[in-house]
Short mmCIF file of C-alpha atoms and ligand atoms in Angstrom, two decimals:
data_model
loop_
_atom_site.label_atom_id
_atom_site.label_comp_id
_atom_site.label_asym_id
_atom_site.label_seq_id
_atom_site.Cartn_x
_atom_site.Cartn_y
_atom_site.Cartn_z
CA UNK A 116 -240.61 57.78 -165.15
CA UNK A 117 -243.29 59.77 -163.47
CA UNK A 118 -242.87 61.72 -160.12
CA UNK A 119 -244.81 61.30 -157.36
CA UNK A 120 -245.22 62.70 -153.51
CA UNK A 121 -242.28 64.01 -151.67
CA UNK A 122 -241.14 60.90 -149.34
CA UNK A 123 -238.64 62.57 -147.19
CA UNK A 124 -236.62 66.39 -147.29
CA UNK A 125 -233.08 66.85 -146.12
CA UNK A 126 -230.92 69.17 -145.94
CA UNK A 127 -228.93 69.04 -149.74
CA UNK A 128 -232.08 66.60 -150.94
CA UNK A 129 -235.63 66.14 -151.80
CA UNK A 130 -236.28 62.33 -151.97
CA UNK A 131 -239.47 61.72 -153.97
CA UNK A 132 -241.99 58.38 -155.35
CA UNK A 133 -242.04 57.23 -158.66
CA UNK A 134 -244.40 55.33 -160.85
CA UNK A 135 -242.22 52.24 -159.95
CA UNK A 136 -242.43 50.87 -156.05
CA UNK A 137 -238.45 49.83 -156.30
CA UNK A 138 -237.48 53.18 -157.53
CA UNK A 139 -237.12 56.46 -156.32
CA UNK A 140 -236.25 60.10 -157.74
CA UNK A 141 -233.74 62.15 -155.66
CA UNK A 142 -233.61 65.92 -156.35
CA UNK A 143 -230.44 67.83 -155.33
CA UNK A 144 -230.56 71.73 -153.74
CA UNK A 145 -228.11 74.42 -153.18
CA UNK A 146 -228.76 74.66 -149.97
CA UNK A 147 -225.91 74.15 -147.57
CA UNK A 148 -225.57 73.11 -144.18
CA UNK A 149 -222.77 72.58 -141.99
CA UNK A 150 -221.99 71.72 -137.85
CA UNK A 151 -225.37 69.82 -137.74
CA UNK A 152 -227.67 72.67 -139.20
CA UNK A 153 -226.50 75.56 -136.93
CA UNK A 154 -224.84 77.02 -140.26
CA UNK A 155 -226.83 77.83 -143.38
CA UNK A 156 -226.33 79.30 -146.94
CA UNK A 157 -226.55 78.49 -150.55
CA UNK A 158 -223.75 77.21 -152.92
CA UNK A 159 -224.86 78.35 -156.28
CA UNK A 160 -225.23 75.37 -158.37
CA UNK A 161 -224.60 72.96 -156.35
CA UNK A 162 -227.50 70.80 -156.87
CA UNK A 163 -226.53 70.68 -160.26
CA UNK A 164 -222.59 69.69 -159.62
CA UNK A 165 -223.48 67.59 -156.89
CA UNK A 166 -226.01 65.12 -159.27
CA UNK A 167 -223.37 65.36 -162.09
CA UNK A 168 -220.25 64.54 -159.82
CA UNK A 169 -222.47 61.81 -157.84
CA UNK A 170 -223.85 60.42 -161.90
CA UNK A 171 -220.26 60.35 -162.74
CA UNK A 172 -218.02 58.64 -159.81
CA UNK A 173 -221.48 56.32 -159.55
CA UNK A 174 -221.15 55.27 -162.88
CA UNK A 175 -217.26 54.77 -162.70
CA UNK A 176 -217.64 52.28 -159.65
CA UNK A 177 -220.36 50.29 -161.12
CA UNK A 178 -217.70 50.41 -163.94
CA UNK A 179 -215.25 48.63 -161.64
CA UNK A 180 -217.92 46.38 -160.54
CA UNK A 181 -219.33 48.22 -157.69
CA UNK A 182 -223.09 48.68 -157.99
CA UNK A 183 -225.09 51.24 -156.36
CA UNK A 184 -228.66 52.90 -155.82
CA UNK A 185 -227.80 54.84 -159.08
CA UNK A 186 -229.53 53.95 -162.20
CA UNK A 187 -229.46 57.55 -164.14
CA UNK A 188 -228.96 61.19 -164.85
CA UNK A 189 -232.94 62.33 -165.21
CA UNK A 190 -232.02 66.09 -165.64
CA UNK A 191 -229.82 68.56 -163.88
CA UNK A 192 -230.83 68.05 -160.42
CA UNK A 193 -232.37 64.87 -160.52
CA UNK A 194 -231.14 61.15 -160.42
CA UNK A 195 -233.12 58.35 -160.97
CA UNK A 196 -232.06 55.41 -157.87
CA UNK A 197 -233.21 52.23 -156.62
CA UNK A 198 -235.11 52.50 -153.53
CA UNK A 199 -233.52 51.44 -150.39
CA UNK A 200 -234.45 51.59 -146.79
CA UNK A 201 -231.59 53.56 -145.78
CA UNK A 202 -229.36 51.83 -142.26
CA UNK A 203 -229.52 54.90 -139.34
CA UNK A 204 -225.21 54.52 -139.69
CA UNK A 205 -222.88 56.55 -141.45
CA UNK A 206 -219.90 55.25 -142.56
CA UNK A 207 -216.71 57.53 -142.77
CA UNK A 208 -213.23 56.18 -144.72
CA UNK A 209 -210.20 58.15 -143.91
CA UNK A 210 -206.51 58.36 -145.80
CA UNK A 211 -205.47 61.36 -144.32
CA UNK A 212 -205.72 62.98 -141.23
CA UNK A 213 -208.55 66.09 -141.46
CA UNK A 214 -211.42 67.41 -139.51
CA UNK A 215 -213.05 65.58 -136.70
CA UNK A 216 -210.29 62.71 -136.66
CA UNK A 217 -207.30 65.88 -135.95
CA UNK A 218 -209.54 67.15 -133.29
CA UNK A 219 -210.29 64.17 -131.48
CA UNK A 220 -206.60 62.99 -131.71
CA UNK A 221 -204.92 66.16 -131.26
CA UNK A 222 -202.71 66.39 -134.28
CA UNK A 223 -202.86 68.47 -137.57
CA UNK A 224 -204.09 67.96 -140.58
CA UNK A 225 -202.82 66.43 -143.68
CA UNK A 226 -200.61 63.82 -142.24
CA UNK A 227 -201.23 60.39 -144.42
CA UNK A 228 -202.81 57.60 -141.99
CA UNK A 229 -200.28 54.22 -142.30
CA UNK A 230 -203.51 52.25 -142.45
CA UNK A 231 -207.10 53.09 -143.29
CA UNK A 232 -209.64 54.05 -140.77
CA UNK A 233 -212.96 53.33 -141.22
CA UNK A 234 -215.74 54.86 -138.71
CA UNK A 235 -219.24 54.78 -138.08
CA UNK A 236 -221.97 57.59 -137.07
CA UNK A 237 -225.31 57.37 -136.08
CA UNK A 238 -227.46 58.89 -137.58
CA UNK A 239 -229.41 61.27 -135.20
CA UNK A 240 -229.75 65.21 -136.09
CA UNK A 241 -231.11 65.17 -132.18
CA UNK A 242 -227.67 63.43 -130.71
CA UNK A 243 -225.64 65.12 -133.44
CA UNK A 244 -224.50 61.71 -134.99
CA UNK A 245 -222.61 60.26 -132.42
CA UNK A 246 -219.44 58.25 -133.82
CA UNK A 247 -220.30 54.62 -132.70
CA UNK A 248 -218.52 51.36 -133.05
CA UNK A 249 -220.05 47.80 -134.65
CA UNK A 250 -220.52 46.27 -131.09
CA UNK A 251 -223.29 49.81 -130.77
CA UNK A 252 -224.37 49.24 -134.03
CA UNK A 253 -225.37 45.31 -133.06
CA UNK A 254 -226.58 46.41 -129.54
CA UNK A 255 -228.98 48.95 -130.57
CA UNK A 256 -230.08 46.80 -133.76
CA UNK A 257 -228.99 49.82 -136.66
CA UNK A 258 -227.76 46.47 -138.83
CA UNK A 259 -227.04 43.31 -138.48
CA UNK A 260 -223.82 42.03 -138.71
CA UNK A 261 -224.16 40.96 -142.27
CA UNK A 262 -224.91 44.39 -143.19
CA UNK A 263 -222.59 46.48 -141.27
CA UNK A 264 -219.76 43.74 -142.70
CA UNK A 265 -221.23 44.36 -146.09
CA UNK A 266 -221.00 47.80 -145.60
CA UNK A 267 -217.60 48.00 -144.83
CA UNK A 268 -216.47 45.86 -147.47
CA UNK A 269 -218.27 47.63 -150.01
CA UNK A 270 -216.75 51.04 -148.48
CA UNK A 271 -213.13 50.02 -148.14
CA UNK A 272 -213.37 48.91 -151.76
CA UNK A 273 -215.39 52.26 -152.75
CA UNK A 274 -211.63 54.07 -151.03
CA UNK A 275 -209.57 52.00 -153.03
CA UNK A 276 -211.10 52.87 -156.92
CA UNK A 277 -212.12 56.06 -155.77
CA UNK A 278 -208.94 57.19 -154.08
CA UNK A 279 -206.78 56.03 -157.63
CA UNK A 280 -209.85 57.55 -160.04
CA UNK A 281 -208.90 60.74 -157.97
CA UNK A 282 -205.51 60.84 -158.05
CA UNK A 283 -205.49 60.29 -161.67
CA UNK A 284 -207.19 63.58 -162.22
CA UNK A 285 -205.01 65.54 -159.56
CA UNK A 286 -207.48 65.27 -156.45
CA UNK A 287 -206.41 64.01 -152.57
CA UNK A 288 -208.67 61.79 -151.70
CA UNK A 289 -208.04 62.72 -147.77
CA UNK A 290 -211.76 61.03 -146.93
CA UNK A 291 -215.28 60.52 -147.30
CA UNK A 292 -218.75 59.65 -145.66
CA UNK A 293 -220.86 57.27 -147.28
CA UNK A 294 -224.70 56.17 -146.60
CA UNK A 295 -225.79 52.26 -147.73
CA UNK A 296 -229.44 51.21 -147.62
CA UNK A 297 -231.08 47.97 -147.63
CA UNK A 298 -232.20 46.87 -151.29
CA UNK A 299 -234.08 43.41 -151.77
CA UNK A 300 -232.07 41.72 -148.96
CA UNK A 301 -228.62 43.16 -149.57
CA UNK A 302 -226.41 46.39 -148.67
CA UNK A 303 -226.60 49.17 -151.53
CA UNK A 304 -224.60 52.00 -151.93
CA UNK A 305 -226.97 55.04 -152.12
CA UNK A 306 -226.94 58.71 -150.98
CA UNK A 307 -224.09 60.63 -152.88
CA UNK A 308 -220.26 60.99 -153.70
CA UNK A 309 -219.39 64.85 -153.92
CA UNK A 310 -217.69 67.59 -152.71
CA UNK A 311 -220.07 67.98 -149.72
CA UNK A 312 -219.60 64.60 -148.43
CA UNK A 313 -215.90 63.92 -149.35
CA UNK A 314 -212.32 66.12 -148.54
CA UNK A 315 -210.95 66.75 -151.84
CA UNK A 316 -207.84 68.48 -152.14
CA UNK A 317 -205.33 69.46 -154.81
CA UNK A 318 -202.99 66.81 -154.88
CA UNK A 319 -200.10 69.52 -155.92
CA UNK A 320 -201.39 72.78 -153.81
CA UNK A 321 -203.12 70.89 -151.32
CA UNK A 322 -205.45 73.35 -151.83
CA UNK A 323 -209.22 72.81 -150.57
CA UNK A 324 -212.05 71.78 -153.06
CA UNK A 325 -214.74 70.77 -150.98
CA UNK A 326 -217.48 71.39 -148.68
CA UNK A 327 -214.92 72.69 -145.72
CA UNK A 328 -214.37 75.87 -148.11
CA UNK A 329 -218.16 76.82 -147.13
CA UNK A 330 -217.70 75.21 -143.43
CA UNK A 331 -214.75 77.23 -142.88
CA UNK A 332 -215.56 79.99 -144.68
CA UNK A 333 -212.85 79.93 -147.26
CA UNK A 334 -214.23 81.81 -149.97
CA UNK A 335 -214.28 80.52 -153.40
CA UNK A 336 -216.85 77.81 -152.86
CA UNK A 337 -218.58 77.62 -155.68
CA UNK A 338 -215.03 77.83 -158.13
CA UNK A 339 -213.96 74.53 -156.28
CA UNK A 340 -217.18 72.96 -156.48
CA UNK A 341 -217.00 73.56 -160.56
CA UNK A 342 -213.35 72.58 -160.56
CA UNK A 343 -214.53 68.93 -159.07
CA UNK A 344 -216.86 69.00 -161.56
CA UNK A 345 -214.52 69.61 -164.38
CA UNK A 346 -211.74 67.49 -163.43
CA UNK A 347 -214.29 64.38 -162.38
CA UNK A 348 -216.83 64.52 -165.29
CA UNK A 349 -214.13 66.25 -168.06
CA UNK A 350 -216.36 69.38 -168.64
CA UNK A 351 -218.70 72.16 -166.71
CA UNK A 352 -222.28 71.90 -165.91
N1 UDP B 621 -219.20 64.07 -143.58
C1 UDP B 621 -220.43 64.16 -144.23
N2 UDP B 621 -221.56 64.36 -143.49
C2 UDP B 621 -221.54 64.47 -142.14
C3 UDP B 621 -220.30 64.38 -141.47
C4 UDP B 621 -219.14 64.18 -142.22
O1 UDP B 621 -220.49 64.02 -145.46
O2 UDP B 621 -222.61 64.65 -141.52
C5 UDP B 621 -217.98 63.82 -144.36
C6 UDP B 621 -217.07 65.04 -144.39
O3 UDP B 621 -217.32 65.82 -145.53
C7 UDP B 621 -215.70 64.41 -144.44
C8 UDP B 621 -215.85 63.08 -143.71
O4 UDP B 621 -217.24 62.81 -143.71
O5 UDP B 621 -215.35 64.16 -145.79
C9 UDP B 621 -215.31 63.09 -142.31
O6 UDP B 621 -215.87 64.15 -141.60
P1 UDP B 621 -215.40 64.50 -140.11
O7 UDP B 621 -215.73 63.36 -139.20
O8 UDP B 621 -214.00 64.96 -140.13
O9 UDP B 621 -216.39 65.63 -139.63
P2 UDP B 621 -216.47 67.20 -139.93
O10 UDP B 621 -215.11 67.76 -139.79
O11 UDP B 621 -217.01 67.27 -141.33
O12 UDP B 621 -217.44 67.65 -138.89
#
């Protein structure tokens, strides 16, 4: 598989052309963002956890008969993924309260939610993805409804082999954001599944092992982001 012009930069990713039309490469930085850009570093190897950790819980789901964009491992900071035409929405899962949701309803975190909460997000750097609802997401034409429905479907059953995956190896799964992109007429799980874009925490310590140790500034990012990676792919990078 040979790679070809840069399609599109963001902030943890470089998505690039193949040979192939219906494939892409996607190449995975240490470069860390958080509160829409306005904070910047590096995690040091996070490229390289993130692809492995992504490969991994990928793999796993197709495993339990959930297919994604994910086809395979190239090298240490590149996947190899179908191409989709990614929807403008974001879609969040939540099993705990954490983070935005404790802000907006004015309680503390780590309480378990009695039922799952799924949310959406538009995706606009500009309007600082705005948390929408399906009735915005038909209005303004981001899906239709067989793809936002999809989407959902696909994401609630994501949470539930996920969430026991997790727990199996010690790990909270207290929630997660996930991005789903048009592929040959149907909805495709794409992006990535790591510790940037889900809450893991210790399910005996509680402790944090995730992206909110850099938000927050926690210390010990990049020993959490290894400990993912051990305890979800069974060895280091
Ligand atoms: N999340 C993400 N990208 C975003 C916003 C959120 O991956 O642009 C993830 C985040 O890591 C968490 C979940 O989505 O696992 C819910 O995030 P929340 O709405 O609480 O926002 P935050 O506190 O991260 O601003």
């Amino acid at each position: 598989m040979e790679r070809r012009q840069k399609l599109y930069e963001g902030k943890a990713k470089i998505i690039y052309a193949t040979d192939d039309p219906d494939k892409s490469i996607l190449y995975f930085k240490d470069d860390a963002t958080a509160f829409n850009g306005a904070k910047k570093g590096t995690i040091a190897d996070k490229g390289i956890i993130n692809n492995k950790v992504s490969a991994r819980l990928f793999q796993m789901l197709a495993e339990n008969g959930i297919e994604s964009h994910f086809i395979e491992r190239l090298s240490d900071r590149e996947m190899l993924a179908r191409k989709v035409e990614i929807m403008p929405v974001e879609v969040v899962v939540r099993n705990y309260i954490a983070g935005s949701l404790a802000k907006r309803m004015g309680r503390s975190e780590g309480d378990e939610l009695p039922r799952v909460i799924v949310e959406y997000y538009y995706k606009d750097d500009a309007l600082n993805d705005p948390m929408i609802n399906r009735d915005h997401i038909l209005a303004f034409n981001l899906a239709t409804e067989k793809q936002i429905d999809e989407a959902r479907e696909i994401a609630l059953r994501v949470n539930q082999v996920l969430k026991k995956y997790l727990y199996e190896r010690d790990i909270l799964l207290v929630d997660f954001k996930l991005e789903f992109g048009d592929y040959k007429g149907r909805m495709l799980l794409a992006d990535e599944i790591c510790p940037d874009t889900c809450r893991l925490w210790d399910r005996h310590t509680l402790e944090k092992l995730d992206k909110d140790r850099f938000r927050r500034e926690l210390g010990q990012v990049e020993e959490a982001y290894l400990e993912i990676c051990r305890r979800v792919c069974g060895d280091d990078i």
